[in-house]
Short mmCIF file of C-alpha atoms in Angstrom, two decimals:
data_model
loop_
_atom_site.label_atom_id
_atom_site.label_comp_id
_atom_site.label_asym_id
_atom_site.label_seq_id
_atom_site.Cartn_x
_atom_site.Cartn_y
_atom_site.Cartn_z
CA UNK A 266 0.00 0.00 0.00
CA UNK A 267 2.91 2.46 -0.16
CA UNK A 268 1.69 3.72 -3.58
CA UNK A 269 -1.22 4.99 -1.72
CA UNK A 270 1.25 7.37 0.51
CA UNK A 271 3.50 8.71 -2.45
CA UNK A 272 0.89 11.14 -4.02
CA UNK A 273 -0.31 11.79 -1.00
CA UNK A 274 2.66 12.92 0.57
CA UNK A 275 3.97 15.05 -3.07
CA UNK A 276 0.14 16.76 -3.18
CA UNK A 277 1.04 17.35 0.54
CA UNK A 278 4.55 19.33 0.15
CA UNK A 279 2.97 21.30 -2.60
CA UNK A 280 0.40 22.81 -0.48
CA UNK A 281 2.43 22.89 2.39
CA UNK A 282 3.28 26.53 1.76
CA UNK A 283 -0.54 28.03 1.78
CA UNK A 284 -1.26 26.75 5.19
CA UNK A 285 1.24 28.87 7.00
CA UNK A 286 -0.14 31.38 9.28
CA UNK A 287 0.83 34.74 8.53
CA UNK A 288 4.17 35.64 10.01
CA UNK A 289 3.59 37.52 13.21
CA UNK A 290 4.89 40.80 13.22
CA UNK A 291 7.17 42.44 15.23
CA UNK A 292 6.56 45.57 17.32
CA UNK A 293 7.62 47.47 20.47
CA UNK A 294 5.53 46.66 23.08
CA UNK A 295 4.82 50.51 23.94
CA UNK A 296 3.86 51.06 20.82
CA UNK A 297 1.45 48.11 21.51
CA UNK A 298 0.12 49.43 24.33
CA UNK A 299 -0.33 52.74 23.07
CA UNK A 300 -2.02 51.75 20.21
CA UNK A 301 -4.60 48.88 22.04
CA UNK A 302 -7.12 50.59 24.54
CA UNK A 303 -9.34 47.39 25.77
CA UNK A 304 -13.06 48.62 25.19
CA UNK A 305 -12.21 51.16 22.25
CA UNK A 306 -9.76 50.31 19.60
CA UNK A 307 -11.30 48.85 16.41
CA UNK A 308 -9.64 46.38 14.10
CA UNK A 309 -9.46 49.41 11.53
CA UNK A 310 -7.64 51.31 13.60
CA UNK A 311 -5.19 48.95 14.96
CA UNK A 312 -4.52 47.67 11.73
CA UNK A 313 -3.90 51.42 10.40
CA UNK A 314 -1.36 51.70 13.42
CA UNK A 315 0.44 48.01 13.44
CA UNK A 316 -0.26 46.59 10.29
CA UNK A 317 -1.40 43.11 9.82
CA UNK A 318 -0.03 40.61 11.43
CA UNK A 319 -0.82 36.47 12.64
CA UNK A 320 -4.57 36.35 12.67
CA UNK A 321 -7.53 33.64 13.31
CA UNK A 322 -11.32 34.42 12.86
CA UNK A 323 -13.58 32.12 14.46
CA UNK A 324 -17.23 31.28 13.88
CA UNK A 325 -18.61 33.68 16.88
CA UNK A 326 -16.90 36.52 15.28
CA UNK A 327 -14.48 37.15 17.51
CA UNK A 328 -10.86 37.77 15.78
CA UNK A 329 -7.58 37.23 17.81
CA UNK A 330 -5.17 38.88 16.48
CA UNK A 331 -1.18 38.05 17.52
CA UNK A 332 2.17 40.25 17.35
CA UNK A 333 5.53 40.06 19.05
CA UNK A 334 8.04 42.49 20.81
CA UNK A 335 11.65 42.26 21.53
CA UNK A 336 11.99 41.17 24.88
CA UNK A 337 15.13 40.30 25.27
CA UNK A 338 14.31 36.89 24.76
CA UNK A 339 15.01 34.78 21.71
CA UNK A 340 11.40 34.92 20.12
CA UNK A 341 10.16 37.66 22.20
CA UNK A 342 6.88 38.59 23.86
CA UNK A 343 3.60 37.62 22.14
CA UNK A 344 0.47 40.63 22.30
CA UNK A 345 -2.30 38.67 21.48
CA UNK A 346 -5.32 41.01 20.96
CA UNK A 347 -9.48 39.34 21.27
CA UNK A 348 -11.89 41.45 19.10
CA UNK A 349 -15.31 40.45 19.81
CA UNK A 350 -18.15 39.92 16.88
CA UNK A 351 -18.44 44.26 16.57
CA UNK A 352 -14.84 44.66 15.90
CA UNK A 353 -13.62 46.18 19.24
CA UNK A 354 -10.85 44.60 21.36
CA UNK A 355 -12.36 43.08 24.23
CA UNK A 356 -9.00 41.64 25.87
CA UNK A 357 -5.51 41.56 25.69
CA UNK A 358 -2.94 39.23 26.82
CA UNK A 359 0.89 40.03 26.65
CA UNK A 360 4.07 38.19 28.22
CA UNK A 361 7.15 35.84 27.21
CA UNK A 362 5.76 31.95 26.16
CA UNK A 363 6.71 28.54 26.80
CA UNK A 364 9.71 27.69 24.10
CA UNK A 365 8.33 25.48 21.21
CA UNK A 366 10.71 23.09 20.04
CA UNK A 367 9.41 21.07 16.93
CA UNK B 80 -3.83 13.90 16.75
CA UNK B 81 -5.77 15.92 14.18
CA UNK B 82 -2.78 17.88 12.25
CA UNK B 83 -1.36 14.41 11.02
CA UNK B 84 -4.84 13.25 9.24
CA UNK B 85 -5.43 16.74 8.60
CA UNK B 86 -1.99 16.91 6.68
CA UNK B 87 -3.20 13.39 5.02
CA UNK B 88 -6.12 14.81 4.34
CA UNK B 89 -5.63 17.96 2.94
CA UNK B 90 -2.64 16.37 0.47
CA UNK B 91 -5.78 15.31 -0.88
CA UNK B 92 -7.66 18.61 -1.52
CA UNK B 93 -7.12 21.53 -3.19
CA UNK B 94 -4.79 24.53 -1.57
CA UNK B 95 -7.08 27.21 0.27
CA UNK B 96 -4.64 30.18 1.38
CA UNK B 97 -7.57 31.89 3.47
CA UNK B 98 -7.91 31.30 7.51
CA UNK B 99 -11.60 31.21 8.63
CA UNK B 100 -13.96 28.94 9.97
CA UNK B 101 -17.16 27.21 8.44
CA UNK B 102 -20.65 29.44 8.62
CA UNK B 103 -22.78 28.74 10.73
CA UNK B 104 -25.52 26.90 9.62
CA UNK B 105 -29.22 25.52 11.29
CA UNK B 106 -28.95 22.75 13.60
CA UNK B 107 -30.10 19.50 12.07
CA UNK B 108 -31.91 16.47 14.40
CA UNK B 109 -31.36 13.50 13.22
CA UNK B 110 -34.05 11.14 14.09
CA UNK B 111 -34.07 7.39 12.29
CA UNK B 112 -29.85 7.14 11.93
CA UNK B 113 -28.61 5.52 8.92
CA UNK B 114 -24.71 5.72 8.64
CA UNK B 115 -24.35 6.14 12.74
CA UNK B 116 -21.40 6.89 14.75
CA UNK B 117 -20.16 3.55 15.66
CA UNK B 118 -16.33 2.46 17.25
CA UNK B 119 -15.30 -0.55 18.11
CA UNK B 120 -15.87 -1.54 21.59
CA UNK B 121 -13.00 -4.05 22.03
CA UNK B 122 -10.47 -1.03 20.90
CA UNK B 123 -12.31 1.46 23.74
CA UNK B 124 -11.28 -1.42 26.44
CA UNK B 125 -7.35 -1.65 25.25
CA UNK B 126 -7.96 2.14 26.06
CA UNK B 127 -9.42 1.08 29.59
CA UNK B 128 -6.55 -0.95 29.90
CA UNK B 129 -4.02 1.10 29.01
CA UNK B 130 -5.69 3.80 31.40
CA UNK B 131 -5.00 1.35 34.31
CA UNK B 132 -1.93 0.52 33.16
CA UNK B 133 -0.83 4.29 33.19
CA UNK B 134 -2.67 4.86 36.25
CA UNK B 135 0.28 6.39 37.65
CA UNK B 136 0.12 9.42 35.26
CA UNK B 137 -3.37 10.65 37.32
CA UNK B 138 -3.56 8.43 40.23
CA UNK B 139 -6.44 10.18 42.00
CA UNK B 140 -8.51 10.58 38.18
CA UNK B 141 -11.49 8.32 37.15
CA UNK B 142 -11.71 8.04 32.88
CA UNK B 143 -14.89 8.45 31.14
CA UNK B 144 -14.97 8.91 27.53
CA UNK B 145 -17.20 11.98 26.13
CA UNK B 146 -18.71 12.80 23.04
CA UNK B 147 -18.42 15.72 21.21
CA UNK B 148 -20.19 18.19 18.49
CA UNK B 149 -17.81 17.50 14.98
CA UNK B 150 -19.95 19.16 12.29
CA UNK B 151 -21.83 22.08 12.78
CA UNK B 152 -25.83 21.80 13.58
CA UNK B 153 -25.02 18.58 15.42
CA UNK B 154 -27.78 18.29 17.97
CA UNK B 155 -25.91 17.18 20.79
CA UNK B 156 -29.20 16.82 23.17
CA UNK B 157 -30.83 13.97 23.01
CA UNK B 158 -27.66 11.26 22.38
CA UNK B 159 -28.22 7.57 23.00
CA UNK B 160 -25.20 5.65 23.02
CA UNK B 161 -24.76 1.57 23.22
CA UNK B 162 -22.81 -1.45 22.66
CA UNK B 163 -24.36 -3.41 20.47
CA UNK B 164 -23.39 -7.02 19.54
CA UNK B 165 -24.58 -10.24 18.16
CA UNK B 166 -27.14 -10.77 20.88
CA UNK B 167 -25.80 -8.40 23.18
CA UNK B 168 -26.98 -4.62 23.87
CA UNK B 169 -26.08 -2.49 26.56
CA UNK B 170 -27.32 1.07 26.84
CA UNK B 171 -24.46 3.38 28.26
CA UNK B 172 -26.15 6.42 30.01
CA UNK B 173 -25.00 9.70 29.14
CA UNK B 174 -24.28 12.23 31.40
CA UNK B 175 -25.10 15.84 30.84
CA UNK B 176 -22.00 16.43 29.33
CA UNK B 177 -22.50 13.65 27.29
CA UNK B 178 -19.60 11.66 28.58
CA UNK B 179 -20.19 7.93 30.33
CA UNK B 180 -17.86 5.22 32.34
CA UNK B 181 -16.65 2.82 30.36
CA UNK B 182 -18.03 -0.88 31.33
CA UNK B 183 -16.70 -3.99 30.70
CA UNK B 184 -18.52 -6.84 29.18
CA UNK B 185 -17.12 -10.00 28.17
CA UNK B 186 -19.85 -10.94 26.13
CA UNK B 187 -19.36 -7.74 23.97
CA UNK B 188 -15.74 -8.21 24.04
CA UNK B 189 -16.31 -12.32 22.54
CA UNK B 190 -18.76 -10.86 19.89
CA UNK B 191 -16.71 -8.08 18.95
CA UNK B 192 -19.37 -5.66 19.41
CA UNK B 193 -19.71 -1.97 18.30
CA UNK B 194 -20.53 1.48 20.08
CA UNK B 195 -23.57 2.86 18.48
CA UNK B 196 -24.65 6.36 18.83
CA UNK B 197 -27.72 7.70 17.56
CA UNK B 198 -26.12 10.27 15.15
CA UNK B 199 -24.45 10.05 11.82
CA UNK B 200 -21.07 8.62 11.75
CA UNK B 201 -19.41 12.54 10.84
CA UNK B 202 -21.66 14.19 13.44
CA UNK B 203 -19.38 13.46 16.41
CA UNK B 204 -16.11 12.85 17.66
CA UNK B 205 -14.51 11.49 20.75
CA UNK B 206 -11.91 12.21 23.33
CA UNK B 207 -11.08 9.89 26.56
CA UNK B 208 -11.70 12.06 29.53
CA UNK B 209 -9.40 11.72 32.52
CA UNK B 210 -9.80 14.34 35.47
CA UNK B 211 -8.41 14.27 38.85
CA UNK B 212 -10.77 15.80 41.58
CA UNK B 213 -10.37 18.81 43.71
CA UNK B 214 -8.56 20.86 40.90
CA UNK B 215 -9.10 24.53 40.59
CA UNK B 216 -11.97 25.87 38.46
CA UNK B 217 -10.44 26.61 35.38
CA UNK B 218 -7.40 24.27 35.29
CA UNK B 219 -6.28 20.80 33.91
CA UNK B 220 -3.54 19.13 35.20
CA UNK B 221 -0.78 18.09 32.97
CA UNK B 222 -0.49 13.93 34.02
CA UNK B 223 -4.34 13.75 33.13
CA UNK B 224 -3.97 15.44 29.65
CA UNK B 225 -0.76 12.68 29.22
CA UNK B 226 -2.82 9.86 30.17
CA UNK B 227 -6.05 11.18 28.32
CA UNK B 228 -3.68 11.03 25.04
CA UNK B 229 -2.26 7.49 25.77
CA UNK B 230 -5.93 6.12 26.76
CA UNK B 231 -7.59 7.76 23.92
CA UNK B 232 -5.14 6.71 21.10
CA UNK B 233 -5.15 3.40 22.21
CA UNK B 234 -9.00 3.37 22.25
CA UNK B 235 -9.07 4.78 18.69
CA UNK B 236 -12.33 6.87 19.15
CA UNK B 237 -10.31 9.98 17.16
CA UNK B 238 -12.93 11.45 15.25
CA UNK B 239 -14.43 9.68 11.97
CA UNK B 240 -12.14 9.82 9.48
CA UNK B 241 -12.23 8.05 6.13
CA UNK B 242 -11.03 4.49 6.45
CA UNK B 243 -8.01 5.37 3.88
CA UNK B 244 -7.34 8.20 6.00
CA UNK B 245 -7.14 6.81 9.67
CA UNK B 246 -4.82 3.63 7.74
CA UNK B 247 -2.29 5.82 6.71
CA UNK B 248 -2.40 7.57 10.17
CA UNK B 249 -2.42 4.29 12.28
CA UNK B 250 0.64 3.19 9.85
CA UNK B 251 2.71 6.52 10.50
CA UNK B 252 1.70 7.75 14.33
CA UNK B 253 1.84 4.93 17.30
CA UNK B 254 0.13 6.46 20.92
CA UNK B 255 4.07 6.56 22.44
CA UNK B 256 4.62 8.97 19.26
CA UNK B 257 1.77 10.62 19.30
CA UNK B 258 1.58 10.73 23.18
CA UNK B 259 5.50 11.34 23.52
CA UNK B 260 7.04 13.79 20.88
CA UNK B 261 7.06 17.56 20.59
CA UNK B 262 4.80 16.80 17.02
CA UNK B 263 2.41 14.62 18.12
CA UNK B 264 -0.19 16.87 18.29
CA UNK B 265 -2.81 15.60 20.08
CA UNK B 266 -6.20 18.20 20.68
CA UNK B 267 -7.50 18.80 23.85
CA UNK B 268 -10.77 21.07 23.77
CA UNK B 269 -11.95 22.94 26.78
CA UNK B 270 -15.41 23.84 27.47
CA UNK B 271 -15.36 27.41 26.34
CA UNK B 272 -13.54 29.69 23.92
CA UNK B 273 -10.01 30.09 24.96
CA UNK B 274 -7.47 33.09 24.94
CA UNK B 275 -4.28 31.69 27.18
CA UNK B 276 -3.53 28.70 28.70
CA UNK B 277 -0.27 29.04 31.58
CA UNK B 278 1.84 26.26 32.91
CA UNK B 279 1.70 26.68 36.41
CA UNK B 280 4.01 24.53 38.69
CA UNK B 281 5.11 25.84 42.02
CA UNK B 282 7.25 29.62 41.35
CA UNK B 283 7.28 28.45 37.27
CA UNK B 284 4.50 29.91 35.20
CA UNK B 285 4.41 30.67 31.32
CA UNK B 286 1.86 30.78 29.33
CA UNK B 287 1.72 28.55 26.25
CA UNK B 288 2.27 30.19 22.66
CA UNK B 289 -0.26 30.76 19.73
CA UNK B 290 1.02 28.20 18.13
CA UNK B 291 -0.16 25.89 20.62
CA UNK B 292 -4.03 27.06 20.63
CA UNK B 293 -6.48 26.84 18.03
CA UNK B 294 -4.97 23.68 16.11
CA UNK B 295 -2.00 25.73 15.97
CA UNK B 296 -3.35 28.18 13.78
CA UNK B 297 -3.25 25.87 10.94
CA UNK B 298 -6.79 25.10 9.25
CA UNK B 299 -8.60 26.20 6.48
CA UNK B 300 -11.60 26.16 5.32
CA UNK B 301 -10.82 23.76 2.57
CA UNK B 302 -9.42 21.65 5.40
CA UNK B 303 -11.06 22.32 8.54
CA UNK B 304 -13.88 19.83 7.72
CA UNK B 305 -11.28 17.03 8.22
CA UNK B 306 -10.39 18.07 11.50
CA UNK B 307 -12.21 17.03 14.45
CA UNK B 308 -11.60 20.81 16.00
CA UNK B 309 -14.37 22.17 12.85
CA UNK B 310 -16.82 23.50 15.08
CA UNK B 311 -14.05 23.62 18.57
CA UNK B 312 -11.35 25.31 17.31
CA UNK B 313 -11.55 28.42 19.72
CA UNK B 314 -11.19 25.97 22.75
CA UNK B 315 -8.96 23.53 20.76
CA UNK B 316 -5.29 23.51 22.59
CA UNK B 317 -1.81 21.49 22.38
CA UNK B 318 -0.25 20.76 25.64
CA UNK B 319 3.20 20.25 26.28
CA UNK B 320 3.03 15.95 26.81
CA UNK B 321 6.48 15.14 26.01
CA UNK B 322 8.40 17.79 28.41
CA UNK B 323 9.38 16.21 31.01
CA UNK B 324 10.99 19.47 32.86
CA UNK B 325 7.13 20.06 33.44
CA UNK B 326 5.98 17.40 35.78
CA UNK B 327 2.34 15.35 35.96
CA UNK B 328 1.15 17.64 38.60
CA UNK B 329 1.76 20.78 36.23
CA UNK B 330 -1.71 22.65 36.06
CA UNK B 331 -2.22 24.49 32.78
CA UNK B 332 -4.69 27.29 33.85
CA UNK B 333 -7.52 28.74 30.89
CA UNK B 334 -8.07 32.23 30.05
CA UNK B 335 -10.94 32.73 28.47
CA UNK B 336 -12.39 34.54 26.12
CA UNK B 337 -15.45 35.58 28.40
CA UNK B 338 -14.00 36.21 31.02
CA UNK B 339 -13.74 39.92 32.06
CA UNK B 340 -9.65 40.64 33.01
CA UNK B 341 -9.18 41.48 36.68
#
């Protein structure tokens, strides 16, 4: 039954590179938490400020968006911003992450 | 493990670049089932077993295994589960969560008997549910989610995948892979939509990356179908198994969405 894997695995490394997330992006976290008031910021107008960046839209409408900042560490801090169904960030989390190794 | 049959799966579909979810769409009740969910009862007990075997993992937890919505418009009220052999039939009672405790029967196990639910065979997936008692509100610890993996690999109730499909995944991905390496990638759902999940043990906390929630980030819509996460994938999470420098009583602790910050 190896025939069975050989397409299967050639159809998989050509679409390998469309299921990528969008790189994060990079920005200093003041600038992040300028830009980000909980309660008031839209997705227009962070994405006028930051620019896009890793992003996941789920059924409910909410949005999370993600961006790092140098801190100090080797793949920084992550901002990860909730925007709820109407488009306004509803929460924020921000901090240094467990260290993925695969 | 969903990202290894979802990679299978989506070698075998068109590329979608686009990140979204399916719409949502009416529920559907099923009433007279034709095509139902059904698993083989003799593989849920080498699950049992391996759960007793690994007892050590959790040793205060009790396993039940749960069912759980897989297309959108499931119904998910209503669910009658049983084993169903030759002669035999057992109803297994759901609770409200729609999970049960596992029985043994020998006469199911000598007719090789089936678990029939009362909902088409794509409507639902599984997961072995393993949970220690007396845990904060809002946590899981991390020798439950470890055993949870081994005992629900080993009971193959993993979602519904196309025979071809789960045949190449059995052939590449063993439970001690699965279970044990940094890309096993075995989904753990929680009950509501997630932003953070921390690693707390003792002084050490740090919260777990993006890549880690939401099936790591990876579905779309061409593919999300094939995952079991489809209609989960805001409380869909990967947790750390194969670290060891985390212990078993490591408590990952849920932010979530609805929850107003302090």
């Amino acid at each position: 039954m190896k025939w069975l894997m050989i397409p299967a695995l050639l159809s998989l490394a050509a679409c390998s590179g469309t299921r990528a997330l969008q790189a994060s992006k990079s920005v200093p976290q003041a600038t992040l938490e300028q830009t980000v008031q909980v309660g008031s910021s839209t997705r227009d107008q962070v994405r006028a400020a930051l620019g896009d960046s890793t992003s996941i839209r789920f059924d409910s409408g909410n949005e999370v968006w993600m961006y790092t900042y140098p801190d100090g560490s080797q793949a920084g801090g992550e901002y990860v911003i909730l925007f709820g169904a109407d488009g306004v960030v509803k929460k924020v989390r921000r901090g240094g992450v467990y260290k993925l190794s695969k | 493990m969903r990202i290894p049959i979802l990679l299978l799966m989506t070698a075998l579909l068109p590329c979608a670049p686009a990140l979204a979810q399916t719409d949502a769409v009416p529920q559907v009740k099923v009433g007279a089932t034709r095509d139902p969910v059904d698993k083989s009862y003799r593989k849920m007990m080498q699950g049992v077993d391996r759960f007793e075997r690994d007892h050590a993992l959790a040793p205060q937890a009790s396993l039940r295994f749960r069912l759980l919505p897989r297309q959108p418009g499931v119904d998910m009220q209503g669910v009658k589960l049983r084993i169903a052999g030759d002669t035999v039939s057992v109803p297994l009672p759901l609770s409200e969560d729609n999970s049960f405790a596992p029985v043994r029967n020998e006469q199911a196990l000598r007719e090789d008997a089936v678990l029939i639910a009362n909902r088409k065979a794509t409507t639902m997936s599984w997961r072995a549910q393993v949970l220690t008692p007396g845990l904060p509100p809002g946590t899981r610890r991390l020798g439950d989610l470890r055993l949870e993996c081994r005992t629900g690999m080993d009971s193959g109730l993993i979602s519904n995948d196309p025979a071809i499909i789960s045949w190449l995944s059995s052939m590449l991905y063993s439970t001690d892979k699965v279970c044990s390496e940094p890309d096993g990638n075995y989904l753990f759902f929680t009950d509501r939509p997630l932003l953070g999940v921390t690693l707390v043990h003792g002084e050490r906390r740090v919260a777990l990356p993006f890549k880690m929630l939401y099936a790591g980030g990876e579905q779309t819509p061409a593919s999300l179908p094939y995952c079991d996460c489809q209609v989960l994938l805001d409380r869909s999470y990967y947790a750390p198994l194969w670290d060891q420098s985390w212990p078993d009583d490591t408590l990952l602790e849920f932010d979530y969405m609805d929850e107003v910050a302090p």
